[in-house]
PDB file of C-alpha atoms in Angstrom:
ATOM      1  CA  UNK K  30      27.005  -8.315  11.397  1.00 49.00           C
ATOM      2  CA  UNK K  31      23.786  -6.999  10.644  1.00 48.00           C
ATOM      3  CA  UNK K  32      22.457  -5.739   7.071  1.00 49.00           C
ATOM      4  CA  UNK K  33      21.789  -1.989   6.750  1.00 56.00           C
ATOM      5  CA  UNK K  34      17.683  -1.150   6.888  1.00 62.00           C
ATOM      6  CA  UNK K  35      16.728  -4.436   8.094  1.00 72.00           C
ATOM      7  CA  UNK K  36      13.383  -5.043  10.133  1.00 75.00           C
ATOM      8  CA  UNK K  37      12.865  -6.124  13.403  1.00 78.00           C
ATOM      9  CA  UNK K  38      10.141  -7.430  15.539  1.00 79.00           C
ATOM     10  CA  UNK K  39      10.112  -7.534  19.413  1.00 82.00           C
ATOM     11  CA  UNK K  40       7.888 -10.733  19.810  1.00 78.00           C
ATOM     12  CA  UNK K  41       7.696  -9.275  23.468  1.00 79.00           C
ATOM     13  CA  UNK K  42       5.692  -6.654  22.907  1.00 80.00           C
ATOM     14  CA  UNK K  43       4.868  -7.103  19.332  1.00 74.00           C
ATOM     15  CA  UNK K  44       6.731  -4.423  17.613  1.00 76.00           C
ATOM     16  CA  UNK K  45       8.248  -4.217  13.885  1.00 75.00           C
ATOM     17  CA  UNK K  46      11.456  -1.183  13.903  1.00 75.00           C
ATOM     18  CA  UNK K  47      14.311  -0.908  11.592  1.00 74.00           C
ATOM     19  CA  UNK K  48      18.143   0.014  12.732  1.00 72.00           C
ATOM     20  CA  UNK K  49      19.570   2.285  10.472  1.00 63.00           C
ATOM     21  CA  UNK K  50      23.431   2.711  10.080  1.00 59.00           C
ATOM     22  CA  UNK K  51      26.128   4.522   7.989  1.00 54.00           C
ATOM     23  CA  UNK K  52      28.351   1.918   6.688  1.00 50.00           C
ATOM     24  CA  UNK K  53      28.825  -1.125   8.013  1.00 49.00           C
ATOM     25  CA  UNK K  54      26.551  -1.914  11.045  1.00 53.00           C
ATOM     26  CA  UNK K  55      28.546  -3.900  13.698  1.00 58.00           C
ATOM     27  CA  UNK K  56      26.168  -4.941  16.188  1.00 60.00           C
ATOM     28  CA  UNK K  57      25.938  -8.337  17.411  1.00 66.00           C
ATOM     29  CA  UNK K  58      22.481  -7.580  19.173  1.00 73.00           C
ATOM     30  CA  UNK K  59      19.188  -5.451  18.642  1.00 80.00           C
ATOM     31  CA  UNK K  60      17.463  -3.926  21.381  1.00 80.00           C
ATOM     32  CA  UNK K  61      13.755  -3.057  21.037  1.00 82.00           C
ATOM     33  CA  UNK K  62      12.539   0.636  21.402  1.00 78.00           C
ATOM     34  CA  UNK K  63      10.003   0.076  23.588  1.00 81.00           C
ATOM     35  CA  UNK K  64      10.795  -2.662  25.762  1.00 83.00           C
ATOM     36  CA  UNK K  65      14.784  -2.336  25.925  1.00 78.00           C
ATOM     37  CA  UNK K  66      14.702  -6.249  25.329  1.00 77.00           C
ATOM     38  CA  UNK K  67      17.047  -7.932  23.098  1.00 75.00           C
ATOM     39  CA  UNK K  68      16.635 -12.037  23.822  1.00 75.00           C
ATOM     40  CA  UNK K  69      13.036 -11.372  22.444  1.00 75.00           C
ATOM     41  CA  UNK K  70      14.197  -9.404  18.888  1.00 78.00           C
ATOM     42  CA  UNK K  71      14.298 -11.240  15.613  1.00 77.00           C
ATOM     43  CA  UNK K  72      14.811  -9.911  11.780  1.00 77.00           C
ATOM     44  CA  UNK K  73      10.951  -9.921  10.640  1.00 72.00           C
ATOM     45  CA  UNK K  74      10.279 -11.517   7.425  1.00 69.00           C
ATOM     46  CA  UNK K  75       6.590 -10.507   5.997  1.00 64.00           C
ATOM     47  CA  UNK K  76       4.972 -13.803   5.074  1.00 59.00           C
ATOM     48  CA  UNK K  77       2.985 -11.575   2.267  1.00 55.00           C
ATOM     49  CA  UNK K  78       6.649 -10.933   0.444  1.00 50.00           C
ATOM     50  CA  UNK K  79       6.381 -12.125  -2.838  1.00 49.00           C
ATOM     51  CA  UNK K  80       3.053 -13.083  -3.380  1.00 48.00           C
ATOM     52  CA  UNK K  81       2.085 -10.025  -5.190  1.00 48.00           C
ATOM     53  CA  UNK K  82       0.433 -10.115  -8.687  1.00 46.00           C
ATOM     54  CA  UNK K  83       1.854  -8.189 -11.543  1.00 43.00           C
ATOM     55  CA  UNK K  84      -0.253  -5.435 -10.558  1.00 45.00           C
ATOM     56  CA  UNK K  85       1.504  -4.437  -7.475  1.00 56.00           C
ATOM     57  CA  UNK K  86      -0.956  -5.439  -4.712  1.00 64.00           C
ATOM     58  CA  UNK K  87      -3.711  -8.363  -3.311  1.00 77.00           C
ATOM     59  CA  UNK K  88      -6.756  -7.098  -2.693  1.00 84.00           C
ATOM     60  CA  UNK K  89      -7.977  -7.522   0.696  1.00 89.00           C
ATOM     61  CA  UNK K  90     -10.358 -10.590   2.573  1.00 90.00           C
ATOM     62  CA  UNK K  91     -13.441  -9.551   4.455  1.00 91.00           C
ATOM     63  CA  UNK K  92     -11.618 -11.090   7.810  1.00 92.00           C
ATOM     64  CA  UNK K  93      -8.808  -8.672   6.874  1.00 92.00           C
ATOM     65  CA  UNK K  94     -10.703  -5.844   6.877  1.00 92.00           C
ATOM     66  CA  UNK K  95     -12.325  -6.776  10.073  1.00 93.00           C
ATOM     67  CA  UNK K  96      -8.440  -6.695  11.166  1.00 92.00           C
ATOM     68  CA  UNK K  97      -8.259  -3.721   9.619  1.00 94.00           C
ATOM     69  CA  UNK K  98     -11.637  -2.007  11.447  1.00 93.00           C
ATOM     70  CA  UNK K  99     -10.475  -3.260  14.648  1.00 92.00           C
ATOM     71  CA  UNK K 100      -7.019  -1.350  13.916  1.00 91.00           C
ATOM     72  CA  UNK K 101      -9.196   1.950  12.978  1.00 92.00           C
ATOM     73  CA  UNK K 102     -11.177   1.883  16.226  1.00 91.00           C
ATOM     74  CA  UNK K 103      -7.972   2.000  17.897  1.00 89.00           C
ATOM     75  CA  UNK K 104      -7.775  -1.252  19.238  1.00 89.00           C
ATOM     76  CA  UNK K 105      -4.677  -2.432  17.325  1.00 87.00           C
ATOM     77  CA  UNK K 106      -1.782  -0.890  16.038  1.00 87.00           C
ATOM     78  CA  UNK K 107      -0.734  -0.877  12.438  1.00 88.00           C
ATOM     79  CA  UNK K 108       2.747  -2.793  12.859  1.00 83.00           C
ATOM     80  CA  UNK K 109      -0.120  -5.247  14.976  1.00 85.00           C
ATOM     81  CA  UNK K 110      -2.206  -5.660  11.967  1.00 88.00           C
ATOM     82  CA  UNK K 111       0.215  -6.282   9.449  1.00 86.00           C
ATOM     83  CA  UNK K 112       1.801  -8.822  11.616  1.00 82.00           C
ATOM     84  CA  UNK K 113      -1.737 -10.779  12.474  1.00 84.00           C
ATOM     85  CA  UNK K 114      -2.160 -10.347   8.193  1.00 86.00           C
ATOM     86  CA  UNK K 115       1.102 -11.064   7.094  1.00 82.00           C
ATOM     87  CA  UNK K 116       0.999  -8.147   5.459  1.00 84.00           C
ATOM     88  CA  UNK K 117       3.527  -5.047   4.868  1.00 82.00           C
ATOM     89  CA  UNK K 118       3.303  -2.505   7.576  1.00 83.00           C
ATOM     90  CA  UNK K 119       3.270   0.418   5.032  1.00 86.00           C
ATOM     91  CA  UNK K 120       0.423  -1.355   2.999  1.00 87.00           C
ATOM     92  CA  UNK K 121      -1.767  -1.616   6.296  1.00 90.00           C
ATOM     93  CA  UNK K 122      -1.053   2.212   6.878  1.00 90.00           C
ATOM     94  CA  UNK K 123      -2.269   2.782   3.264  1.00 89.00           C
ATOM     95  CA  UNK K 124      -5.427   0.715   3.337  1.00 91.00           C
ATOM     96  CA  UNK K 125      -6.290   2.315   6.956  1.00 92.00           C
ATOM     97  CA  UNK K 126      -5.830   5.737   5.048  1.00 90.00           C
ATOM     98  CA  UNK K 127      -8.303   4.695   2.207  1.00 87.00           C
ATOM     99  CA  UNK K 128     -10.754   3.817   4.510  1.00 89.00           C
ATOM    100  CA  UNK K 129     -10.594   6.723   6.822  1.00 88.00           C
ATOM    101  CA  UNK K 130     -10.847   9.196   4.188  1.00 84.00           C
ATOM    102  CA  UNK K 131     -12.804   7.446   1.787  1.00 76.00           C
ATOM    103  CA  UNK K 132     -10.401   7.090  -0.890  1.00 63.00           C
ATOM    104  CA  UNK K 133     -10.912   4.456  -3.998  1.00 61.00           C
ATOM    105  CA  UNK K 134      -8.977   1.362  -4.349  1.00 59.00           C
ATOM    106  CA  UNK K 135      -7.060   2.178  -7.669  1.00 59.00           C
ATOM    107  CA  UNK K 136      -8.780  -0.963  -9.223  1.00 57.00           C
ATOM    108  CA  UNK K 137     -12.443   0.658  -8.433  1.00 61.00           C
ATOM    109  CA  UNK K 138     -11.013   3.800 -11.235  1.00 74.00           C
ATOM    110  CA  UNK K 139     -10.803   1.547 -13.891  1.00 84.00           C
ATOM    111  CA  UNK K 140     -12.338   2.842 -17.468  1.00 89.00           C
ATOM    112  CA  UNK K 141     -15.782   1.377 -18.743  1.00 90.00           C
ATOM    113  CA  UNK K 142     -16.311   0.329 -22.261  1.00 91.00           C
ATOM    114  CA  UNK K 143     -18.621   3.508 -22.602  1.00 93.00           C
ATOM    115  CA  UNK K 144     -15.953   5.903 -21.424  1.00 92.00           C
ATOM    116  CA  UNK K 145     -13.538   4.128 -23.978  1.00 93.00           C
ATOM    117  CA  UNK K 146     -15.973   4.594 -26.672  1.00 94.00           C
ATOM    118  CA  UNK K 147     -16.915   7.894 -25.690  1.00 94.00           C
ATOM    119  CA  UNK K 148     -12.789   9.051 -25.449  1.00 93.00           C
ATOM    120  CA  UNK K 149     -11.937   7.124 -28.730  1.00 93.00           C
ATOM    121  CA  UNK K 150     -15.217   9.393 -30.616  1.00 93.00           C
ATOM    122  CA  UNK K 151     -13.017  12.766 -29.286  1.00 93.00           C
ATOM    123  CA  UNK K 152     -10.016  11.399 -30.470  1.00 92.00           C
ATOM    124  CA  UNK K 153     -11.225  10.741 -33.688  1.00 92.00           C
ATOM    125  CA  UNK K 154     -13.384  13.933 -33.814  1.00 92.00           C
ATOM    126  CA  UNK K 155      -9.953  16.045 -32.270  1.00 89.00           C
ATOM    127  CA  UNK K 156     -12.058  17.485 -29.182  1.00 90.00           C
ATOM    128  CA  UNK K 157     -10.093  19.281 -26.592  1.00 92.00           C
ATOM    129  CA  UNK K 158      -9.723  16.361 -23.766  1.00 92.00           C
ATOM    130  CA  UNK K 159     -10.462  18.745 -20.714  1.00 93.00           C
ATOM    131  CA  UNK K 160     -13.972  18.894 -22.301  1.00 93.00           C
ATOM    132  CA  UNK K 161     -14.276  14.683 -22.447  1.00 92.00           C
ATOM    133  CA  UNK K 162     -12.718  15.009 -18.773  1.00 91.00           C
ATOM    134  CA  UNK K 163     -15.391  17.272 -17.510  1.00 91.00           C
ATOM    135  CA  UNK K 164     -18.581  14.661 -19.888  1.00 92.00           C
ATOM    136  CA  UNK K 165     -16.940  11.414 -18.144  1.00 90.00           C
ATOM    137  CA  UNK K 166     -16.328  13.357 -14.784  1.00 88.00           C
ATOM    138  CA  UNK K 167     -12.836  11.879 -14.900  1.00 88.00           C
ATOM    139  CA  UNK K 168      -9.648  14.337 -14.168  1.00 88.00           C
ATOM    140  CA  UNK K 169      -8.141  16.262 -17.077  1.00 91.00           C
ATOM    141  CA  UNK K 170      -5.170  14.317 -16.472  1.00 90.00           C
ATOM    142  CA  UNK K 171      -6.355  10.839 -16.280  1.00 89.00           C
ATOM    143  CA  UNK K 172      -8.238  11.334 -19.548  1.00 92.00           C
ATOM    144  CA  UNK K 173      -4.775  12.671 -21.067  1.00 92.00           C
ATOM    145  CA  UNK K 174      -2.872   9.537 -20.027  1.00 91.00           C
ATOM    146  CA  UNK K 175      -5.659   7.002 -21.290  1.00 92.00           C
ATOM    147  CA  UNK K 176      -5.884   9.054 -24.760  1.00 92.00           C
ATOM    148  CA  UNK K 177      -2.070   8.382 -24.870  1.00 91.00           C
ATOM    149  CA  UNK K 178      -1.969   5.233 -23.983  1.00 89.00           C
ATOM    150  CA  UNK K 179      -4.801   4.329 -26.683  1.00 87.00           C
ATOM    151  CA  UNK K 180      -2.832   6.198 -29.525  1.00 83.00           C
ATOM    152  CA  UNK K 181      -0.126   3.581 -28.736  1.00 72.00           C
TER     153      UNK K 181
END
């Protein structure tokens, strides 16, 4: 019997699916999508599981994000990637994102001293905080959140 939501991979043609079921799935075998093969299909196991930090993520090695720009040039596919990186599948598709578009790592938005000191001054001085979130260039609600979390 096989677990509801489980992954797959097809070491065949390299490809990481999930079989969904209502209930209780009673399949002895798992077929792969692409290839109809079943003697090749395994329950994937990321070898990244559990070696996150308290933060929620590992930042990502230079030869990872050569991985990672062979992936966006189309040469790979994202289930490929994460299984060359060990990686989840849905945190390569989020890293590809943030470097198609341009988008920050979170841990690149992290407050400077001088912001701190600068927020800490309206606080004390009670100045509206969509005012400090226009002076630090910061959104009105990112301000709002670090003033509360600073009040305690």
């Amino acid at each position: 019997m096989l677990p509801k939501n489980e992954q797959f991979i097809c070491d065949d043609c390299n490809l990481i699916f999930q079989v969904f079921g209502i209930g209780i799935v009673k399949r002895k075998s798992v077929y792969c999508p692409k290839c109809g093969e079943r003697w090749e299909t395994r329950v994937y196991e990321s070898t990244g599981k559990g070696t996150r930090g308290r933060q929620g993520w590992k930042d990502f090695k230079p030869d990872e994000i050569v991985v990672l720009k062979r992936c966006l040039s189309g040469e790979l596919a994202p289930h490929q990637a994460a299984l060359l990186l060990g990686r989840n599948a849905n945190s390569i598709r989020i890293k590809l994102h943030r470097m198609r578009n341009g988008t920050p790592a979170p841990s690149e938005n992290t407050w400077k001293d001088s912001e701190v000191a600068v927020l800490q001054k309206a606080i004390r001085e009670e100045t509206h905080l969509r005012e400090v979130a226009a002076q630090l260039n910061r959104t009105y609600d990112s301000v709002r959140q670090k003033a509360r979390r600073m009040k305690g």
